[in-house]
CSV table of C-alpha atoms in Angstrom, one decimal:
chain,number,residue,atom,x,y,z
G,1,UNK,CA,-46.1,-18.2,-97.9
G,2,UNK,CA,-43.7,-21.0,-97.9
G,3,UNK,CA,-42.7,-20.2,-95.1
G,4,UNK,CA,-46.7,-21.0,-93.8
G,5,UNK,CA,-46.4,-24.5,-95.8
G,6,UNK,CA,-42.9,-25.4,-93.5
G,7,UNK,CA,-44.3,-23.9,-90.2
G,8,UNK,CA,-47.6,-26.0,-90.7
G,9,UNK,CA,-45.8,-28.8,-91.4
G,10,UNK,CA,-44.3,-29.1,-88.4
G,11,UNK,CA,-47.3,-28.8,-86.7
G,12,UNK,CA,-48.1,-31.4,-88.6
G,13,UNK,CA,-45.6,-33.5,-87.7
G,14,UNK,CA,-44.8,-32.7,-83.2
G,15,UNK,CA,-49.1,-33.5,-83.4
G,16,UNK,CA,-48.1,-37.0,-84.6
G,17,UNK,CA,-45.7,-37.6,-82.6
G,18,UNK,CA,-47.7,-36.7,-79.3
G,19,UNK,CA,-50.7,-38.7,-81.3
G,20,UNK,CA,-48.1,-41.7,-81.1
G,21,UNK,CA,-46.5,-41.3,-77.6
G,22,UNK,CA,-50.3,-41.4,-76.4
G,23,UNK,CA,-50.7,-44.3,-78.0
G,24,UNK,CA,-47.4,-46.4,-76.6
G,25,UNK,CA,-48.6,-45.3,-73.7
G,26,UNK,CA,-51.8,-46.3,-74.2
G,27,UNK,CA,-50.6,-50.6,-75.5
G,28,UNK,CA,-47.6,-50.0,-72.2
G,29,UNK,CA,-49.9,-49.3,-69.8
G,30,UNK,CA,-52.8,-51.9,-70.6
G,31,UNK,CA,-50.7,-54.2,-72.2
G,32,UNK,CA,-48.3,-54.1,-69.2
G,33,UNK,CA,-49.7,-55.3,-66.4
G,34,UNK,CA,-46.2,-55.5,-63.8
G,35,UNK,CA,-46.1,-51.9,-64.7
G,36,UNK,CA,-49.6,-51.3,-63.8
G,37,UNK,CA,-49.4,-52.9,-60.6
G,38,UNK,CA,-45.9,-51.0,-59.5
G,39,UNK,CA,-48.1,-47.8,-60.6
G,40,UNK,CA,-51.1,-48.9,-58.5
G,41,UNK,CA,-48.8,-49.5,-56.2
G,42,UNK,CA,-47.3,-46.8,-56.4
G,43,UNK,CA,-50.8,-44.5,-56.7
G,44,UNK,CA,-52.0,-46.5,-53.1
G,45,UNK,CA,-49.0,-45.7,-51.3
G,46,UNK,CA,-49.6,-42.3,-52.2
G,47,UNK,CA,-53.1,-41.4,-51.5
G,48,UNK,CA,-52.6,-43.9,-48.1
G,49,UNK,CA,-49.1,-41.3,-47.1
G,50,UNK,CA,-51.8,-38.2,-47.4
G,51,UNK,CA,-54.0,-39.7,-45.2
G,52,UNK,CA,-51.7,-39.6,-42.7
G,53,UNK,CA,-50.2,-37.0,-42.9
G,54,UNK,CA,-53.8,-35.4,-42.8
G,55,UNK,CA,-54.1,-38.2,-39.4
G,56,UNK,CA,-51.3,-36.7,-37.9
G,57,UNK,CA,-52.6,-33.6,-38.0
G,58,UNK,CA,-55.7,-34.1,-36.3
G,59,UNK,CA,-54.4,-36.0,-33.4
G,60,UNK,CA,-51.5,-33.6,-33.0
G,61,UNK,CA,-55.0,-30.4,-32.7
G,62,UNK,CA,-56.8,-33.3,-30.5
G,63,UNK,CA,-53.4,-33.9,-28.1
G,64,UNK,CA,-54.8,-30.6,-25.4
G,65,UNK,CA,-57.6,-32.2,-25.6
G,66,UNK,CA,-56.7,-35.2,-24.1
G,67,UNK,CA,-54.0,-33.9,-21.3
G,68,UNK,CA,-56.2,-31.6,-20.6
G,69,UNK,CA,-58.4,-34.2,-19.3
G,70,UNK,CA,-55.2,-36.3,-18.2
G,71,UNK,CA,-54.7,-33.7,-15.9
G,72,UNK,CA,-58.1,-32.8,-14.5
G,73,UNK,CA,-57.6,-36.9,-14.0
G,74,UNK,CA,-54.4,-36.8,-11.8
G,75,UNK,CA,-55.6,-33.4,-10.5
G,76,UNK,CA,-58.4,-35.5,-8.8
G,77,UNK,CA,-57.1,-38.4,-7.4
G,78,UNK,CA,-54.1,-36.2,-6.2
G,79,UNK,CA,-56.8,-34.7,-4.6
G,80,UNK,CA,-57.5,-38.0,-3.0
G,81,UNK,CA,-54.5,-39.3,-2.3
G,82,UNK,CA,-54.2,-36.3,0.5
G,83,UNK,CA,-56.9,-37.4,2.7
G,84,UNK,CA,-54.4,-41.1,2.1
G,85,UNK,CA,-51.1,-40.0,3.3
G,86,UNK,CA,-52.8,-37.8,5.7
G,87,UNK,CA,-54.6,-41.2,7.3
G,88,UNK,CA,-51.1,-42.9,7.9
G,89,UNK,CA,-50.2,-40.0,10.2
G,90,UNK,CA,-53.1,-38.5,11.2
G,91,UNK,CA,-54.9,-42.7,11.7
G,92,UNK,CA,-57.0,-41.0,14.6
G,93,UNK,CA,-58.5,-38.1,13.8
G,94,UNK,CA,-59.1,-39.9,10.0
G,95,UNK,CA,-60.6,-42.5,11.4
G,96,UNK,CA,-62.8,-40.2,13.5
G,97,UNK,CA,-63.7,-37.9,9.7
G,98,UNK,CA,-63.5,-40.6,6.7
G,99,UNK,CA,-62.4,-38.9,3.4
G,100,UNK,CA,-60.8,-35.6,5.6
G,101,UNK,CA,-58.3,-33.8,2.6
G,102,UNK,CA,-56.2,-32.0,3.5
G,103,UNK,CA,-55.0,-30.4,0.0
G,104,UNK,CA,-57.1,-30.0,-3.0
G,105,UNK,CA,-55.8,-29.9,-6.8
G,106,UNK,CA,-56.9,-27.6,-9.6
G,107,UNK,CA,-55.5,-27.7,-12.9
G,108,UNK,CA,-54.5,-25.3,-15.1
G,109,UNK,CA,-52.4,-23.9,-18.5
G,110,UNK,CA,-49.7,-22.0,-18.1
G,111,UNK,CA,-50.0,-18.8,-20.8
G,112,UNK,CA,-47.1,-17.2,-20.1
G,113,UNK,CA,-43.8,-17.9,-18.1
G,114,UNK,CA,-41.2,-15.8,-17.6
G,115,UNK,CA,-37.6,-17.6,-16.7
G,116,UNK,CA,-35.0,-14.5,-17.9
G,117,UNK,CA,-35.3,-12.0,-15.3
G,118,UNK,CA,-34.6,-11.0,-12.0
G,119,UNK,CA,-37.8,-11.3,-10.9
G,120,UNK,CA,-40.6,-14.0,-12.5
G,121,UNK,CA,-43.9,-15.1,-13.1
G,122,UNK,CA,-46.2,-17.5,-14.1
G,123,UNK,CA,-50.0,-17.0,-15.9
G,124,UNK,CA,-52.5,-19.2,-15.6
G,125,UNK,CA,-56.1,-20.0,-17.2
G,126,UNK,CA,-58.5,-19.7,-14.3
G,127,UNK,CA,-59.0,-17.0,-12.2
G,128,UNK,CA,-61.1,-16.4,-8.7
G,129,UNK,CA,-64.8,-18.0,-10.8
G,130,UNK,CA,-62.6,-21.2,-10.7
G,131,UNK,CA,-61.9,-21.6,-7.3
G,132,UNK,CA,-58.6,-20.4,-7.3
G,133,UNK,CA,-57.0,-18.2,-5.0
G,134,UNK,CA,-53.6,-16.1,-4.3
G,135,UNK,CA,-51.5,-18.2,-1.4
G,136,UNK,CA,-52.1,-21.5,-3.5
G,137,UNK,CA,-49.3,-23.2,-4.4
G,138,UNK,CA,-48.5,-24.0,-8.2
G,139,UNK,CA,-47.0,-27.4,-8.9
G,140,UNK,CA,-46.1,-29.9,-11.4
G,141,UNK,CA,-45.5,-33.9,-11.6
G,142,UNK,CA,-42.1,-32.8,-11.4
G,143,UNK,CA,-42.0,-30.5,-8.2
G,144,UNK,CA,-42.7,-27.4,-7.6
G,145,UNK,CA,-43.1,-24.0,-10.0
G,146,UNK,CA,-44.3,-21.7,-7.4
G,147,UNK,CA,-47.5,-19.7,-6.2
G,148,UNK,CA,-50.7,-17.8,-6.5
G,149,UNK,CA,-50.2,-13.6,-5.9
G,150,UNK,CA,-53.4,-12.2,-7.5
G,151,UNK,CA,-56.0,-14.1,-9.4
G,152,UNK,CA,-58.8,-11.6,-11.4
G,153,UNK,CA,-61.9,-13.5,-12.4
G,154,UNK,CA,-60.6,-15.6,-15.2
G,155,UNK,CA,-57.1,-15.8,-14.8
G,156,UNK,CA,-54.1,-15.5,-12.0
G,157,UNK,CA,-50.9,-14.5,-11.6
G,158,UNK,CA,-47.8,-16.8,-9.4
G,159,UNK,CA,-45.0,-15.5,-8.6
G,160,UNK,CA,-41.8,-18.2,-9.8
G,161,UNK,CA,-39.7,-20.2,-8.2
G,162,UNK,CA,-37.2,-18.3,-10.4
G,163,UNK,CA,-38.3,-15.5,-8.5
G,164,UNK,CA,-35.0,-14.2,-6.4
G,165,UNK,CA,-37.1,-10.8,-5.1
G,166,UNK,CA,-40.2,-12.9,-3.3
G,167,UNK,CA,-40.2,-16.7,-3.7
G,168,UNK,CA,-39.2,-17.8,-0.5
G,169,UNK,CA,-40.5,-21.7,1.4
G,170,UNK,CA,-38.9,-23.9,3.3
G,171,UNK,CA,-37.4,-27.8,2.3
G,172,UNK,CA,-35.2,-30.2,3.6
G,173,UNK,CA,-33.6,-33.2,3.1
G,174,UNK,CA,-35.4,-36.0,2.1
G,175,UNK,CA,-35.7,-38.3,4.7
G,176,UNK,CA,-34.0,-35.5,7.4
G,177,UNK,CA,-35.6,-33.4,10.4
G,178,UNK,CA,-32.8,-30.9,9.3
G,179,UNK,CA,-35.0,-27.6,7.4
G,180,UNK,CA,-33.2,-24.8,5.6
G,181,UNK,CA,-35.0,-21.2,3.2
G,182,UNK,CA,-35.7,-22.8,-0.5
G,183,UNK,CA,-34.7,-19.1,-3.3
G,184,UNK,CA,-33.3,-18.1,-6.5
G,185,UNK,CA,-30.6,-16.3,-6.2
G,186,UNK,CA,-30.9,-15.4,-10.4
G,187,UNK,CA,-27.7,-17.9,-11.5
G,188,UNK,CA,-29.3,-20.5,-13.9
G,189,UNK,CA,-33.4,-21.2,-14.3
G,190,UNK,CA,-32.2,-24.5,-13.7
G,191,UNK,CA,-31.0,-24.3,-10.4
G,192,UNK,CA,-32.3,-23.0,-6.7
G,193,UNK,CA,-30.7,-22.5,-2.6
G,194,UNK,CA,-31.4,-24.7,0.2
G,195,UNK,CA,-29.4,-22.3,2.9
G,196,UNK,CA,-28.3,-22.6,6.6
G,197,UNK,CA,-28.6,-27.1,6.4
G,198,UNK,CA,-26.9,-27.5,10.3
G,199,UNK,CA,-22.9,-28.0,9.5
G,200,UNK,CA,-23.4,-32.4,11.3
G,201,UNK,CA,-26.6,-32.6,8.7
G,202,UNK,CA,-25.9,-36.1,7.0
G,203,UNK,CA,-26.0,-34.9,3.0
G,204,UNK,CA,-24.6,-36.8,0.1
G,205,UNK,CA,-24.3,-34.9,-4.3
G,206,UNK,CA,-27.6,-36.0,-5.1
G,207,UNK,CA,-30.1,-36.5,-2.6
G,208,UNK,CA,-33.4,-35.7,-2.7
G,209,UNK,CA,-34.5,-32.2,-1.8
G,210,UNK,CA,-38.5,-31.5,-0.7
G,211,UNK,CA,-40.6,-29.5,1.1
G,212,UNK,CA,-41.2,-29.7,4.5
G,213,UNK,CA,-44.8,-29.1,6.5
G,214,UNK,CA,-44.1,-26.1,8.0
G,215,UNK,CA,-44.6,-24.4,4.8
G,216,UNK,CA,-48.4,-22.9,4.7
G,217,UNK,CA,-48.4,-22.9,1.5
G,218,UNK,CA,-47.2,-25.8,-0.4
G,219,UNK,CA,-48.3,-29.5,0.4
G,220,UNK,CA,-45.0,-31.7,2.5
G,221,UNK,CA,-42.6,-33.4,0.5
G,222,UNK,CA,-43.2,-32.3,-3.3
G,223,UNK,CA,-40.1,-32.5,-4.7
G,224,UNK,CA,-37.5,-29.9,-5.3
G,225,UNK,CA,-34.9,-30.8,-6.7
G,226,UNK,CA,-31.4,-32.9,-6.0
G,227,UNK,CA,-28.2,-31.7,-4.8
G,228,UNK,CA,-25.7,-30.8,-6.8
G,229,UNK,CA,-22.6,-29.2,-4.9
G,230,UNK,CA,-22.7,-28.0,-0.8
G,231,UNK,CA,-20.4,-26.0,0.9
G,232,UNK,CA,-19.2,-24.6,4.1
G,233,UNK,CA,-20.7,-20.8,5.8
G,234,UNK,CA,-18.6,-19.6,7.9
G,235,UNK,CA,-18.5,-23.2,9.9
G,236,UNK,CA,-21.2,-22.9,10.9
G,237,UNK,CA,-24.3,-23.7,8.2
G,238,UNK,CA,-25.0,-25.6,4.5
G,239,UNK,CA,-25.4,-23.7,1.8
G,240,UNK,CA,-26.9,-26.2,-1.4
G,241,UNK,CA,-26.9,-25.8,-4.6
G,242,UNK,CA,-30.1,-28.0,-5.5
G,243,UNK,CA,-30.7,-28.8,-9.1
G,244,UNK,CA,-34.8,-28.9,-9.8
G,245,UNK,CA,-36.6,-31.5,-11.3
G,246,UNK,CA,-39.0,-29.0,-12.6
G,247,UNK,CA,-38.3,-27.6,-15.9
G,248,UNK,CA,-39.7,-23.7,-15.9
G,249,UNK,CA,-38.5,-23.1,-18.8
G,250,UNK,CA,-40.9,-25.9,-20.7
G,251,UNK,CA,-44.1,-26.2,-18.2
G,252,UNK,CA,-47.6,-25.8,-19.6
G,253,UNK,CA,-50.1,-27.5,-17.3
G,254,UNK,CA,-49.8,-27.6,-13.2
G,255,UNK,CA,-51.8,-27.7,-10.3
G,256,UNK,CA,-53.4,-25.7,-8.5
G,257,UNK,CA,-52.7,-26.8,-4.3
G,258,UNK,CA,-55.6,-25.2,-2.0
G,259,UNK,CA,-54.1,-26.3,2.0
G,260,UNK,CA,-57.6,-26.3,2.8
G,261,UNK,CA,-56.3,-25.3,6.8
G,262,UNK,CA,-54.4,-23.3,6.3
G,263,UNK,CA,-56.3,-20.2,7.7
G,264,UNK,CA,-57.1,-22.6,11.3
G,265,UNK,CA,-53.6,-23.3,11.3
G,266,UNK,CA,-52.4,-19.2,11.2
G,267,UNK,CA,-54.6,-18.8,13.8
G,268,UNK,CA,-54.2,-20.5,16.1
G,269,UNK,CA,-50.0,-20.0,15.4
G,270,UNK,CA,-50.8,-16.3,15.7
G,271,UNK,CA,-51.8,-16.2,19.6
G,272,UNK,CA,-49.1,-18.1,20.4
G,273,UNK,CA,-46.7,-15.3,19.0
G,274,UNK,CA,-45.8,-18.5,16.4
G,275,UNK,CA,-46.9,-16.7,13.3
G,276,UNK,CA,-43.6,-15.4,12.0
G,277,UNK,CA,-42.2,-19.7,11.7
G,278,UNK,CA,-44.8,-19.5,8.3
G,279,UNK,CA,-43.1,-16.0,7.5
G,280,UNK,CA,-40.1,-16.4,7.7
G,281,UNK,CA,-40.7,-19.9,5.9
G,282,UNK,CA,-42.8,-18.1,2.6
G,283,UNK,CA,-40.8,-15.3,2.4
G,284,UNK,CA,-42.7,-12.3,4.5
G,285,UNK,CA,-46.2,-13.2,3.3
G,286,UNK,CA,-48.8,-12.8,6.0
């Protein structure tokens, strides 16, 4: 019985202590304006921080739709620019056919991409129902990345520039008339080879390498990379290591580019036995 009384007494003291603490805190908060202001400020900062984080998360998930909108707009502008760029050199023809376009650009999102194999491929979320066809170039704002080889209704697979077996195109030092073959030697995902540049070509480390007008696939003067180093082979031509502008490990969006006069040019050149020019420059594809 004595133990029970002592226990109840202790509970009484605890409850009394809690009650006194609550009264003291209440009096302190209501009587100290400065402290109230600090607590209110801290509360506002906490709520504001929560809203900022919510806004950041919402903004992050909204970036994808905004990026897609911007890429589509850039594709439209690129398509229009292709006509104006050709008008500078083919003014008589474009004067007679106003608004003539040689290349048509369409945006796509990369949904699969490899860089660690000898034969790498890129999958995009556009297919035949979107107007994608084999032998359309894939480029980014930084430079070329591959070309389409197979399509389904909703998806397409492209040979990456990092494909040692299948990828070939032509390239040259910007401002030069000397062209060579662009291919990947499988050593680094940031470099390709520009081969068979004549020994009398003027070239410096840091020079820009671009596509040529030999290609059936890539528009001319598309950026590829810069000269990293070069060496003479057999005393006749240069083998050039090219540092790619495009980082293939980080591509998210691309433009699929259609050469609108590809079939007409291919058919004409075939009649005079020059079709092999394009085949050699494009890795032997028909």
